[in-house]
């Protein structure tokens, strides 16, 4: 019965893909008669999935808010380029003390917030200290724990003193914890974001779209497109139909890989393939039965054929890594051989743990990747005697509340997109995964305080310990595949941070 259901599902998906592919191809041919020329070169519509519940990433977790707000409305002292290298943003440069505990930043001049307030070193002090305060609720605030003091030297110079040397801290400043805020502009961040970026919020239709307009007073080069709308779609099919009909101009991070061929075959479109630092994480609640037993977690990892999951659920796109670290991180190493696909080993571990014929709840967020992955995982677990009953949870609101905030789950699957997030996930036993970090916390701290080579070696040991403990199963690194009209330039291929930088996009 199981094999028959799986076969039927593959046939159904294939038939649907073929039918929709034909429809899209025909529609695209008609749309392509314009040669990709925009109806209004000052406007752009980008299709996304997973809308934000509000606009305040300081109090709300999840990737949707920084994806829209960072680099567009908010900026940090530093950012990252498409290769992941750290580059200046609101800082023109920085110097590090001999003991690697102090960073002195020289700031740009003439930067202003979207409410008209001038940006200076006092805003840097306010912003960093606010992350460390009770005002910040997002768990990523722990990235600022190493900061001791922030000293304003002049309006254009600020020194950040760390309690100890930290290899990770400067990179953390490229993420949302490094966003700069105006003290008078934080009263209603959930609805009225105020930043120094090239765009400002124009309108927000909850449940539908966010529109941003280019700031006329932005200090740097003006964005090529004055008005950009982010439209949110509930499913991948609606998204691809919107592009083929001309309602949107870009699908960013496409969620229907089986339909790519329809666009690849048409010169009116371009398919942009890149990578990301996002891991598809099959998470197990390490503090709840049955996954408080390491042997049960290990059984799950042996039971899952990760290559089959990737190939079936995501059309062979994505990278197999074997651990919760993408190849873009400096301490990455290939750990695929640690838990090879071995159903017999899985069954033996379950028997040893007295956990045969398990029934578990599998809480799955309503995202295309999660739905596709969960059905294959469910089938593979059933083969070793684990009955994973899928429970759908609306994403983001219900999933964040149930799984992330209240930890009321046994197993789930989610795309973890925060950059260099391995310690965020595993060095905090109160995180939703519930991993006992007693084995890694001292080595992680020592690695962070070491020189670069010892930092890499130490973090590799930390990751190996996490993988050996089978804390989660990293199914694959999510690809970043976008489809755009042929006349669009400047869309980054790689997703190296949570942010989708809109200011570089233009119509040719």
Tab-separated table of C-alpha atoms in Angstrom:
chain	number	residue	atom	x	y	z
A	1	UNK	CA	0.000	0.000	0.000
A	2	UNK	CA	2.781	2.416	0.929
A	3	UNK	CA	4.699	1.926	-2.316
A	4	UNK	CA	1.475	2.280	-4.302
A	5	UNK	CA	0.588	5.563	-2.573
A	6	UNK	CA	4.098	6.923	-3.179
A	7	UNK	CA	3.933	5.922	-6.832
A	8	UNK	CA	0.525	7.531	-7.238
A	9	UNK	CA	1.763	10.717	-5.642
A	10	UNK	CA	4.746	10.910	-8.011
A	11	UNK	CA	2.494	10.335	-11.019
A	12	UNK	CA	0.048	12.980	-9.828
A	13	UNK	CA	2.800	15.538	-9.276
A	14	UNK	CA	4.313	14.738	-12.682
A	15	UNK	CA	0.965	15.089	-14.454
A	16	UNK	CA	0.232	18.361	-12.663
A	17	UNK	CA	3.674	19.710	-13.480
A	18	UNK	CA	3.282	18.793	-17.140
A	19	UNK	CA	-0.169	20.380	-17.402
A	20	UNK	CA	0.857	23.554	-15.595
A	21	UNK	CA	4.116	23.679	-17.528
A	22	UNK	CA	2.217	23.685	-20.803
A	23	UNK	CA	-0.138	26.387	-19.557
A	24	UNK	CA	2.730	28.531	-18.331
A	25	UNK	CA	4.678	28.068	-21.557
A	26	UNK	CA	1.753	29.176	-23.684
A	27	UNK	CA	1.035	32.130	-21.444
A	28	UNK	CA	4.707	33.037	-21.330
A	29	UNK	CA	4.922	33.008	-25.115
A	30	UNK	CA	2.145	35.583	-25.228
A	31	UNK	CA	3.695	37.656	-22.482
A	32	UNK	CA	7.075	37.426	-24.173
A	33	UNK	CA	5.861	39.431	-27.155
A	34	UNK	CA	6.726	42.580	-25.196
A	35	UNK	CA	10.352	41.476	-24.988
A	36	UNK	CA	10.328	41.785	-21.206
A	37	UNK	CA	9.741	45.565	-21.278
A	38	UNK	CA	8.099	46.877	-18.092
A	39	UNK	CA	4.759	48.653	-18.180
A	40	UNK	CA	6.259	51.166	-15.720
A	41	UNK	CA	10.080	51.141	-15.308
A	42	UNK	CA	9.724	52.807	-11.915
A	43	UNK	CA	7.751	49.884	-10.455
A	44	UNK	CA	8.590	46.295	-9.647
A	45	UNK	CA	6.575	43.451	-8.115
A	46	UNK	CA	8.383	40.571	-6.409
A	47	UNK	CA	6.558	37.362	-5.503
A	48	UNK	CA	7.393	35.741	-2.158
A	49	UNK	CA	5.900	33.127	0.146
A	50	UNK	CA	5.627	33.355	3.917
A	51	UNK	CA	4.490	36.858	4.801
A	52	UNK	CA	5.568	38.564	8.044
A	53	UNK	CA	3.133	38.702	10.959
A	54	UNK	CA	4.423	42.214	11.730
A	55	UNK	CA	7.425	44.348	10.786
A	56	UNK	CA	9.369	44.199	14.068
A	57	UNK	CA	12.176	41.645	14.028
A	58	UNK	CA	13.372	42.862	17.449
A	59	UNK	CA	10.412	41.142	19.107
A	60	UNK	CA	9.348	38.551	16.518
A	61	UNK	CA	11.323	35.598	15.174
A	62	UNK	CA	11.219	34.325	11.617
A	63	UNK	CA	12.875	35.145	8.307
A	64	UNK	CA	10.068	37.057	6.595
A	65	UNK	CA	10.592	40.340	8.448
A	66	UNK	CA	14.354	40.751	7.906
A	67	UNK	CA	13.944	39.511	4.335
A	68	UNK	CA	11.801	42.566	3.617
A	69	UNK	CA	13.263	45.125	6.021
A	70	UNK	CA	17.045	44.555	6.178
A	71	UNK	CA	19.164	46.297	3.493
A	72	UNK	CA	16.025	48.083	2.322
A	73	UNK	CA	14.632	49.986	5.319
A	74	UNK	CA	17.356	49.129	7.839
A	75	UNK	CA	21.125	49.111	7.512
A	76	UNK	CA	23.978	48.086	9.781
A	77	UNK	CA	27.490	49.370	10.224
A	78	UNK	CA	28.618	46.494	8.016
A	79	UNK	CA	27.011	44.160	5.512
A	80	UNK	CA	27.983	41.206	3.340
A	81	UNK	CA	28.415	40.877	-0.400
A	82	UNK	CA	27.308	37.973	-2.601
A	83	UNK	CA	30.376	35.967	-1.605
A	84	UNK	CA	29.679	36.384	2.110
A	85	UNK	CA	32.563	38.825	2.638
A	86	UNK	CA	32.052	41.634	5.164
A	87	UNK	CA	31.816	45.083	3.570
A	88	UNK	CA	31.269	48.635	4.915
A	89	UNK	CA	27.739	49.993	5.123
A	90	UNK	CA	27.072	52.776	7.642
A	91	UNK	CA	30.716	52.521	8.628
A	92	UNK	CA	33.356	53.599	6.134
A	93	UNK	CA	35.919	51.437	7.898
A	94	UNK	CA	37.016	50.022	11.246
A	95	UNK	CA	40.128	49.259	13.260
A	96	UNK	CA	40.648	46.397	15.693
A	97	UNK	CA	42.743	46.619	18.835
A	98	UNK	CA	45.820	44.442	19.297
A	99	UNK	CA	43.975	42.174	21.745
A	100	UNK	CA	41.012	41.835	19.328
A	101	UNK	CA	38.619	43.084	21.991
A	102	UNK	CA	37.850	46.580	20.655
A	103	UNK	CA	36.452	47.726	17.317
A	104	UNK	CA	36.531	51.413	16.404
A	105	UNK	CA	34.219	52.331	13.539
A	106	UNK	CA	34.400	55.463	11.422
A	107	UNK	CA	30.888	56.369	10.307
A	108	UNK	CA	29.557	57.792	7.074
A	109	UNK	CA	28.544	61.436	7.121
A	110	UNK	CA	25.187	62.741	5.997
A	111	UNK	CA	23.140	59.617	6.685
A	112	UNK	CA	19.607	60.196	7.939
A	113	UNK	CA	16.719	58.050	9.113
A	114	UNK	CA	13.479	57.946	7.177
A	115	UNK	CA	11.871	60.166	9.836
A	116	UNK	CA	14.453	62.891	9.086
A	117	UNK	CA	16.677	62.375	12.136
A	118	UNK	CA	20.426	62.444	11.530
A	119	UNK	CA	22.438	59.266	12.077
A	120	UNK	CA	25.543	59.467	14.273
A	121	UNK	CA	27.575	57.512	16.820
A	122	UNK	CA	24.993	57.974	19.568
A	123	UNK	CA	22.562	55.922	17.473
A	124	UNK	CA	25.118	53.126	17.286
A	125	UNK	CA	25.408	53.091	21.065
A	126	UNK	CA	21.628	53.141	21.452
A	127	UNK	CA	21.071	50.379	18.912
A	128	UNK	CA	23.640	47.939	20.312
A	129	UNK	CA	22.629	48.548	23.915
A	130	UNK	CA	18.980	48.087	22.988
A	131	UNK	CA	19.717	44.588	21.665
A	132	UNK	CA	21.108	43.741	25.110
A	133	UNK	CA	18.073	45.211	26.881
A	134	UNK	CA	14.659	43.744	27.675
A	135	UNK	CA	13.237	45.642	24.694
A	136	UNK	CA	14.690	42.990	22.381
A	137	UNK	CA	12.856	39.671	22.545
A	138	UNK	CA	14.178	37.940	19.423
A	139	UNK	CA	16.450	35.070	20.534
A	140	UNK	CA	19.172	36.198	18.137
A	141	UNK	CA	19.982	38.920	20.674
A	142	UNK	CA	22.433	36.454	22.258
A	143	UNK	CA	24.848	37.368	19.473
A	144	UNK	CA	25.418	40.632	21.380
A	145	UNK	CA	26.143	38.997	24.754
A	146	UNK	CA	29.879	39.412	24.183
A	147	UNK	CA	29.593	43.228	24.025
A	148	UNK	CA	30.830	44.956	27.188
A	149	UNK	CA	30.596	48.691	26.478
A	150	UNK	CA	29.928	51.080	23.602
A	151	UNK	CA	31.815	54.380	23.692
A	152	UNK	CA	30.968	57.448	21.573
A	153	UNK	CA	34.237	59.108	20.561
A	154	UNK	CA	32.719	61.752	18.282
A	155	UNK	CA	29.629	62.039	16.077
A	156	UNK	CA	31.435	59.960	13.428
A	157	UNK	CA	33.450	57.575	15.603
A	158	UNK	CA	32.359	54.849	18.012
A	159	UNK	CA	34.234	52.068	19.819
A	160	UNK	CA	32.662	48.757	20.757
A	161	UNK	CA	34.499	46.941	23.541
A	162	UNK	CA	34.005	43.202	23.889
A	163	UNK	CA	34.268	41.247	27.125
A	164	UNK	CA	36.570	38.817	25.307
A	165	UNK	CA	37.901	38.375	21.779
A	166	UNK	CA	35.241	37.052	19.401
A	167	UNK	CA	35.729	35.742	15.891
A	168	UNK	CA	31.971	35.707	15.338
A	169	UNK	CA	30.943	39.156	16.552
A	170	UNK	CA	31.767	41.313	13.533
A	171	UNK	CA	29.888	38.927	11.257
A	172	UNK	CA	26.936	39.077	13.650
A	173	UNK	CA	26.870	42.813	13.047
A	174	UNK	CA	25.948	42.113	9.404
A	175	UNK	CA	22.716	40.442	10.562
A	176	UNK	CA	19.539	41.915	12.002
A	177	UNK	CA	21.103	42.382	15.462
A	178	UNK	CA	23.369	44.964	13.825
A	179	UNK	CA	20.507	47.100	12.478
A	180	UNK	CA	20.724	50.771	13.398
A	181	UNK	CA	17.753	52.538	14.988
A	182	UNK	CA	16.790	56.098	15.853
A	183	UNK	CA	15.826	56.437	19.569
A	184	UNK	CA	12.752	58.461	18.585
A	185	UNK	CA	11.671	55.917	15.953
A	186	UNK	CA	11.180	52.697	17.930
A	187	UNK	CA	7.734	53.292	19.394
A	188	UNK	CA	5.852	51.225	16.807
A	189	UNK	CA	8.318	49.112	14.880
A	190	UNK	CA	5.670	46.478	14.203
A	191	UNK	CA	3.832	48.901	11.926
A	192	UNK	CA	6.151	51.850	11.292
A	193	UNK	CA	9.776	50.863	10.647
A	194	UNK	CA	12.294	53.710	10.715
A	195	UNK	CA	15.752	53.116	9.260
A	196	UNK	CA	18.603	54.618	7.264
A	197	UNK	CA	18.134	52.415	4.207
A	198	UNK	CA	17.392	53.378	0.593
A	199	UNK	CA	13.679	52.586	0.944
A	200	UNK	CA	10.893	53.502	3.315
A	201	UNK	CA	7.586	51.801	3.951
A	202	UNK	CA	4.916	53.152	1.597
A	203	UNK	CA	2.030	50.822	2.416
A	204	UNK	CA	1.284	47.455	3.956
A	205	UNK	CA	-1.773	45.432	2.989
A	206	UNK	CA	-1.770	42.738	5.663
A	207	UNK	CA	-1.993	39.294	4.208
A	208	UNK	CA	-1.212	40.551	0.719
A	209	UNK	CA	1.710	42.867	0.116
A	210	UNK	CA	4.284	45.378	1.314
A	211	UNK	CA	5.166	48.361	-0.884
A	212	UNK	CA	8.330	50.396	-0.385
A	213	UNK	CA	9.318	53.642	-2.052
A	214	UNK	CA	12.788	55.003	-2.666
A	215	UNK	CA	13.841	57.723	-0.244
A	216	UNK	CA	14.622	61.032	-1.997
A	217	UNK	CA	17.014	61.964	0.835
A	218	UNK	CA	19.047	58.740	0.853
A	219	UNK	CA	22.757	59.496	1.182
A	220	UNK	CA	23.931	56.988	-1.433
A	221	UNK	CA	23.022	56.138	-5.015
A	222	UNK	CA	19.279	56.151	-5.521
A	223	UNK	CA	17.668	52.778	-6.226
A	224	UNK	CA	16.965	52.313	-9.917
A	225	UNK	CA	13.331	51.417	-9.205
A	226	UNK	CA	11.305	53.881	-7.165
A	227	UNK	CA	8.471	51.649	-5.992
A	228	UNK	CA	8.847	47.965	-5.143
A	229	UNK	CA	5.982	45.750	-4.011
A	230	UNK	CA	6.521	42.433	-2.239
A	231	UNK	CA	3.488	40.240	-2.898
A	232	UNK	CA	2.895	37.177	-0.758
A	233	UNK	CA	1.317	34.013	-2.121
A	234	UNK	CA	-0.028	31.044	-0.217
A	235	UNK	CA	1.206	28.414	-2.660
A	236	UNK	CA	3.798	27.936	-5.362
A	237	UNK	CA	1.326	27.367	-8.199
A	238	UNK	CA	-0.352	30.735	-7.614
A	239	UNK	CA	3.089	32.339	-7.628
A	240	UNK	CA	4.157	30.880	-10.961
A	241	UNK	CA	0.795	31.710	-12.515
A	242	UNK	CA	1.207	35.324	-11.371
A	243	UNK	CA	4.534	35.574	-13.185
A	244	UNK	CA	3.248	33.996	-16.377
A	245	UNK	CA	0.246	36.346	-16.421
A	246	UNK	CA	2.409	39.420	-15.848
A	247	UNK	CA	1.077	40.245	-12.375
A	248	UNK	CA	4.567	39.940	-10.888
A	249	UNK	CA	8.027	40.535	-12.341
A	250	UNK	CA	10.161	38.236	-10.188
A	251	UNK	CA	9.639	35.043	-8.239
A	252	UNK	CA	12.322	35.120	-5.576
A	253	UNK	CA	13.359	31.749	-4.166
A	254	UNK	CA	10.938	29.766	-6.301
A	255	UNK	CA	8.952	27.109	-4.426
A	256	UNK	CA	7.943	24.961	-7.433
A	257	UNK	CA	11.174	23.537	-8.889
A	258	UNK	CA	9.286	21.050	-11.072
A	259	UNK	CA	8.008	23.995	-13.125
A	260	UNK	CA	11.389	25.582	-13.867
A	261	UNK	CA	11.646	24.017	-17.310
A	262	UNK	CA	8.637	26.027	-18.467
A	263	UNK	CA	10.536	29.251	-17.872
A	264	UNK	CA	13.937	27.971	-18.952
A	265	UNK	CA	12.490	27.228	-22.387
A	266	UNK	CA	11.213	30.773	-22.915
A	267	UNK	CA	13.423	33.763	-23.758
A	268	UNK	CA	10.991	36.130	-22.044
A	269	UNK	CA	12.317	34.875	-18.707
A	270	UNK	CA	15.598	34.199	-16.997
A	271	UNK	CA	16.235	31.538	-14.359
A	272	UNK	CA	18.826	32.614	-11.796
A	273	UNK	CA	20.325	29.734	-9.829
A	274	UNK	CA	22.360	30.261	-6.685
A	275	UNK	CA	22.879	28.918	-3.215
A	276	UNK	CA	21.834	29.966	0.266
A	277	UNK	CA	22.896	29.494	3.857
A	278	UNK	CA	19.480	28.048	4.707
A	279	UNK	CA	19.297	24.534	6.120
A	280	UNK	CA	16.205	22.334	5.834
A	281	UNK	CA	16.159	21.111	9.432
A	282	UNK	CA	14.201	18.039	10.538
A	283	UNK	CA	13.965	19.045	14.170
A	284	UNK	CA	13.258	16.727	17.074
A	285	UNK	CA	12.331	18.069	20.507
A	286	UNK	CA	15.362	16.885	22.460
A	287	UNK	CA	13.545	17.517	25.751
A	288	UNK	CA	10.381	15.547	24.934
A	289	UNK	CA	9.783	11.821	24.623
A	290	UNK	CA	10.748	9.874	22.600
A	291	UNK	CA	13.469	12.207	21.318
A	292	UNK	CA	15.017	12.787	24.723
A	293	UNK	CA	16.693	9.441	23.985
A	294	UNK	CA	19.754	9.870	21.740
A	295	UNK	CA	19.248	6.386	20.273
A	296	UNK	CA	15.806	7.334	18.945
A	297	UNK	CA	17.191	10.477	17.340
A	298	UNK	CA	20.000	8.477	15.792
A	299	UNK	CA	17.474	5.974	14.474
A	300	UNK	CA	15.686	8.796	12.670
A	301	UNK	CA	18.909	9.919	11.005
A	302	UNK	CA	19.706	6.383	9.834
A	303	UNK	CA	16.125	5.965	8.582
A	304	UNK	CA	16.203	9.029	6.317
A	305	UNK	CA	17.666	8.856	2.811
A	306	UNK	CA	18.551	12.534	2.491
A	307	UNK	CA	19.475	12.316	-1.178
A	308	UNK	CA	16.095	10.773	-1.969
A	309	UNK	CA	14.351	13.481	0.054
A	310	UNK	CA	16.150	16.244	-1.845
A	311	UNK	CA	15.780	14.651	-5.258
A	312	UNK	CA	12.091	13.861	-4.836
A	313	UNK	CA	10.951	16.926	-2.916
A	314	UNK	CA	13.105	19.553	-4.613
A	315	UNK	CA	13.930	18.192	-8.039
A	316	UNK	CA	17.534	17.395	-7.137
A	317	UNK	CA	18.334	21.018	-6.285
A	318	UNK	CA	20.191	21.844	-3.085
A	319	UNK	CA	23.351	20.618	-1.378
A	320	UNK	CA	23.760	17.572	0.858
A	321	UNK	CA	25.962	18.417	3.839
A	322	UNK	CA	25.209	16.004	6.703
A	323	UNK	CA	25.356	18.707	9.385
A	324	UNK	CA	23.762	22.047	10.326
A	325	UNK	CA	26.408	24.188	8.598
A	326	UNK	CA	26.289	25.369	4.953
A	327	UNK	CA	29.398	25.375	2.729
A	328	UNK	CA	29.456	29.185	2.926
A	329	UNK	CA	30.502	29.040	6.618
A	330	UNK	CA	34.260	28.991	7.369
A	331	UNK	CA	34.025	25.909	9.608
A	332	UNK	CA	32.006	23.782	7.175
A	333	UNK	CA	33.030	20.181	6.513
A	334	UNK	CA	31.240	17.379	4.694
A	335	UNK	CA	29.575	15.132	7.295
A	336	UNK	CA	27.354	13.113	4.966
A	337	UNK	CA	29.052	9.856	5.925
A	338	UNK	CA	28.309	10.201	9.641
A	339	UNK	CA	24.753	8.865	9.274
A	340	UNK	CA	24.452	6.939	6.009
A	341	UNK	CA	21.040	5.627	5.026
A	342	UNK	CA	20.709	2.374	7.003
A	343	UNK	CA	17.143	1.293	7.886
A	344	UNK	CA	18.387	-1.879	9.587
A	345	UNK	CA	20.579	0.182	11.900
A	346	UNK	CA	17.589	2.411	12.622
A	347	UNK	CA	15.418	-0.568	13.570
A	348	UNK	CA	18.153	-1.983	15.812
A	349	UNK	CA	18.520	1.333	17.662
A	350	UNK	CA	14.765	1.607	18.167
A	351	UNK	CA	14.683	-1.932	19.558
A	352	UNK	CA	17.611	-1.168	21.873
A	353	UNK	CA	15.798	1.936	23.126
A	354	UNK	CA	12.548	0.011	23.667
A	355	UNK	CA	10.897	2.340	21.177
A	356	UNK	CA	9.514	0.029	18.539
A	357	UNK	CA	6.196	0.856	16.825
A	358	UNK	CA	6.445	4.529	17.757
A	359	UNK	CA	3.651	6.979	17.119
A	360	UNK	CA	4.699	10.627	16.996
A	361	UNK	CA	3.174	13.953	15.976
A	362	UNK	CA	4.932	15.630	13.045
A	363	UNK	CA	4.094	19.360	13.089
A	364	UNK	CA	4.609	20.711	9.563
A	365	UNK	CA	4.455	24.426	8.656
A	366	UNK	CA	2.326	25.412	5.678
A	367	UNK	CA	5.234	26.053	3.309
A	368	UNK	CA	5.734	24.263	-0.028
A	369	UNK	CA	9.150	22.848	0.871
A	370	UNK	CA	7.871	21.575	4.234
A	371	UNK	CA	4.843	19.867	2.706
A	372	UNK	CA	6.941	18.171	0.030
A	373	UNK	CA	9.651	17.051	2.446
A	374	UNK	CA	7.301	15.844	5.179
A	375	UNK	CA	5.487	13.310	3.016
A	376	UNK	CA	8.745	11.620	1.999
A	377	UNK	CA	10.105	11.665	5.550
A	378	UNK	CA	6.843	10.200	6.813
A	379	UNK	CA	7.110	7.325	4.331
A	380	UNK	CA	10.737	6.580	5.184
A	381	UNK	CA	10.080	6.628	8.925
A	382	UNK	CA	7.155	4.263	8.487
A	383	UNK	CA	9.555	1.769	6.921
A	384	UNK	CA	11.435	1.456	10.243
A	385	UNK	CA	8.371	1.394	12.480
A	386	UNK	CA	7.818	5.079	13.258
A	387	UNK	CA	4.307	6.349	12.551
A	388	UNK	CA	4.773	10.108	12.052
A	389	UNK	CA	1.316	11.666	11.958
A	390	UNK	CA	1.476	14.918	10.047
A	391	UNK	CA	-0.176	17.903	11.751
A	392	UNK	CA	-0.338	21.024	9.572
A	393	UNK	CA	0.477	24.337	11.316
A	394	UNK	CA	-0.217	27.654	9.601
A	395	UNK	CA	3.046	29.494	9.016
A	396	UNK	CA	4.258	31.749	10.421
A	397	UNK	CA	1.805	32.584	13.223
A	398	UNK	CA	0.688	29.141	14.435
A	399	UNK	CA	4.001	27.384	13.861
A	400	UNK	CA	5.969	30.120	15.635
A	401	UNK	CA	3.601	30.066	18.600
A	402	UNK	CA	3.275	26.297	18.922
A	403	UNK	CA	6.719	25.008	17.966
A	404	UNK	CA	9.148	27.907	18.275
A	405	UNK	CA	7.765	29.731	21.291
A	406	UNK	CA	5.953	27.080	23.368
A	407	UNK	CA	8.022	24.054	22.245
A	408	UNK	CA	4.787	22.060	22.061
A	409	UNK	CA	5.858	19.512	19.468
A	410	UNK	CA	7.724	16.256	18.942
A	411	UNK	CA	9.032	16.573	15.375
A	412	UNK	CA	8.933	19.402	12.834
A	413	UNK	CA	10.702	20.623	9.715
A	414	UNK	CA	11.689	24.176	8.884
A	415	UNK	CA	14.050	26.209	6.737
A	416	UNK	CA	16.576	27.881	9.071
A	417	UNK	CA	17.926	30.848	7.122
A	418	UNK	CA	19.785	32.952	9.677
A	419	UNK	CA	23.463	33.283	8.791
A	420	UNK	CA	25.956	31.302	10.907
A	421	UNK	CA	23.208	30.148	13.225
A	422	UNK	CA	24.637	26.854	14.501
A	423	UNK	CA	25.290	28.213	18.000
A	424	UNK	CA	21.961	30.020	18.040
A	425	UNK	CA	20.264	26.668	17.495
A	426	UNK	CA	22.419	24.425	19.670
A	427	UNK	CA	24.212	26.500	22.317
A	428	UNK	CA	20.990	27.404	24.096
A	429	UNK	CA	19.016	24.620	25.819
A	430	UNK	CA	15.974	26.914	25.930
A	431	UNK	CA	15.854	27.138	22.134
A	432	UNK	CA	12.986	25.194	20.600
A	433	UNK	CA	15.218	22.240	19.690
A	434	UNK	CA	16.077	21.788	23.371
A	435	UNK	CA	19.608	20.496	22.789
A	436	UNK	CA	21.715	19.978	25.919
A	437	UNK	CA	24.633	22.290	25.187
A	438	UNK	CA	26.770	21.212	28.155
A	439	UNK	CA	29.079	19.261	25.806
A	440	UNK	CA	29.769	22.184	23.492
A	441	UNK	CA	29.449	25.475	25.368
A	442	UNK	CA	33.023	25.605	26.712
A	443	UNK	CA	34.610	24.569	23.427
A	444	UNK	CA	32.407	27.006	21.490
A	445	UNK	CA	33.484	29.851	23.792
A	446	UNK	CA	37.149	28.876	23.501
A	447	UNK	CA	36.932	28.685	19.713
A	448	UNK	CA	35.302	32.103	19.460
A	449	UNK	CA	38.069	33.674	21.555
A	450	UNK	CA	40.877	31.986	19.593
A	451	UNK	CA	42.712	33.046	16.451
A	452	UNK	CA	41.158	32.307	13.087
A	453	UNK	CA	42.632	28.849	12.512
A	454	UNK	CA	41.803	27.641	16.019
A	455	UNK	CA	38.357	29.162	15.679
A	456	UNK	CA	37.704	27.026	12.597
A	457	UNK	CA	39.125	23.871	14.183
A	458	UNK	CA	37.219	24.400	17.421
A	459	UNK	CA	33.922	25.062	15.689
A	460	UNK	CA	34.353	21.961	13.548
A	461	UNK	CA	34.681	19.930	16.741
A	462	UNK	CA	31.550	21.592	18.106
A	463	UNK	CA	29.597	20.710	14.961
A	464	UNK	CA	30.834	17.116	15.021
A	465	UNK	CA	29.576	16.766	18.610
A	466	UNK	CA	26.158	18.121	17.631
A	467	UNK	CA	25.948	15.719	14.702
A	468	UNK	CA	27.129	12.747	16.782
A	469	UNK	CA	24.353	13.541	19.272
A	470	UNK	CA	21.839	13.497	16.396
A	471	UNK	CA	20.320	16.742	17.682
A	472	UNK	CA	18.551	17.290	14.338
A	473	UNK	CA	18.728	15.918	10.812
A	474	UNK	CA	19.946	18.488	8.284
A	475	UNK	CA	18.204	17.253	5.150
A	476	UNK	CA	19.884	19.601	2.645
A	477	UNK	CA	20.966	23.174	2.023
A	478	UNK	CA	18.178	25.022	0.289
A	479	UNK	CA	18.986	26.322	-3.203
A	480	UNK	CA	18.195	29.891	-4.134
A	481	UNK	CA	16.439	29.722	-7.494
A	482	UNK	CA	14.649	32.776	-8.833
A	483	UNK	CA	12.767	33.450	-12.063
A	484	UNK	CA	12.592	36.953	-13.473
A	485	UNK	CA	11.464	38.687	-16.603
A	486	UNK	CA	14.257	38.949	-19.138
A	487	UNK	CA	14.600	42.719	-18.773
A	488	UNK	CA	15.601	42.624	-15.095
A	489	UNK	CA	19.199	43.029	-13.912
A	490	UNK	CA	20.915	43.213	-10.534
A	491	UNK	CA	19.054	40.448	-8.698
A	492	UNK	CA	21.587	38.610	-6.560
A	493	UNK	CA	21.849	34.889	-7.282
A	494	UNK	CA	22.906	33.861	-3.774
A	495	UNK	CA	20.971	34.312	-0.559
A	496	UNK	CA	23.850	34.904	1.850
A	497	UNK	CA	21.818	36.756	4.495
A	498	UNK	CA	18.167	36.909	5.448
A	499	UNK	CA	17.815	40.169	3.499
A	500	UNK	CA	16.539	40.539	-0.054
A	501	UNK	CA	18.386	43.622	-1.280
A	502	UNK	CA	16.031	45.466	-3.643
A	503	UNK	CA	18.192	48.530	-4.285
A	504	UNK	CA	20.452	46.753	-6.802
A	505	UNK	CA	17.592	45.606	-9.064
A	506	UNK	CA	16.905	47.515	-12.271
A	507	UNK	CA	15.098	47.268	-15.602
A	508	UNK	CA	17.527	47.116	-18.504
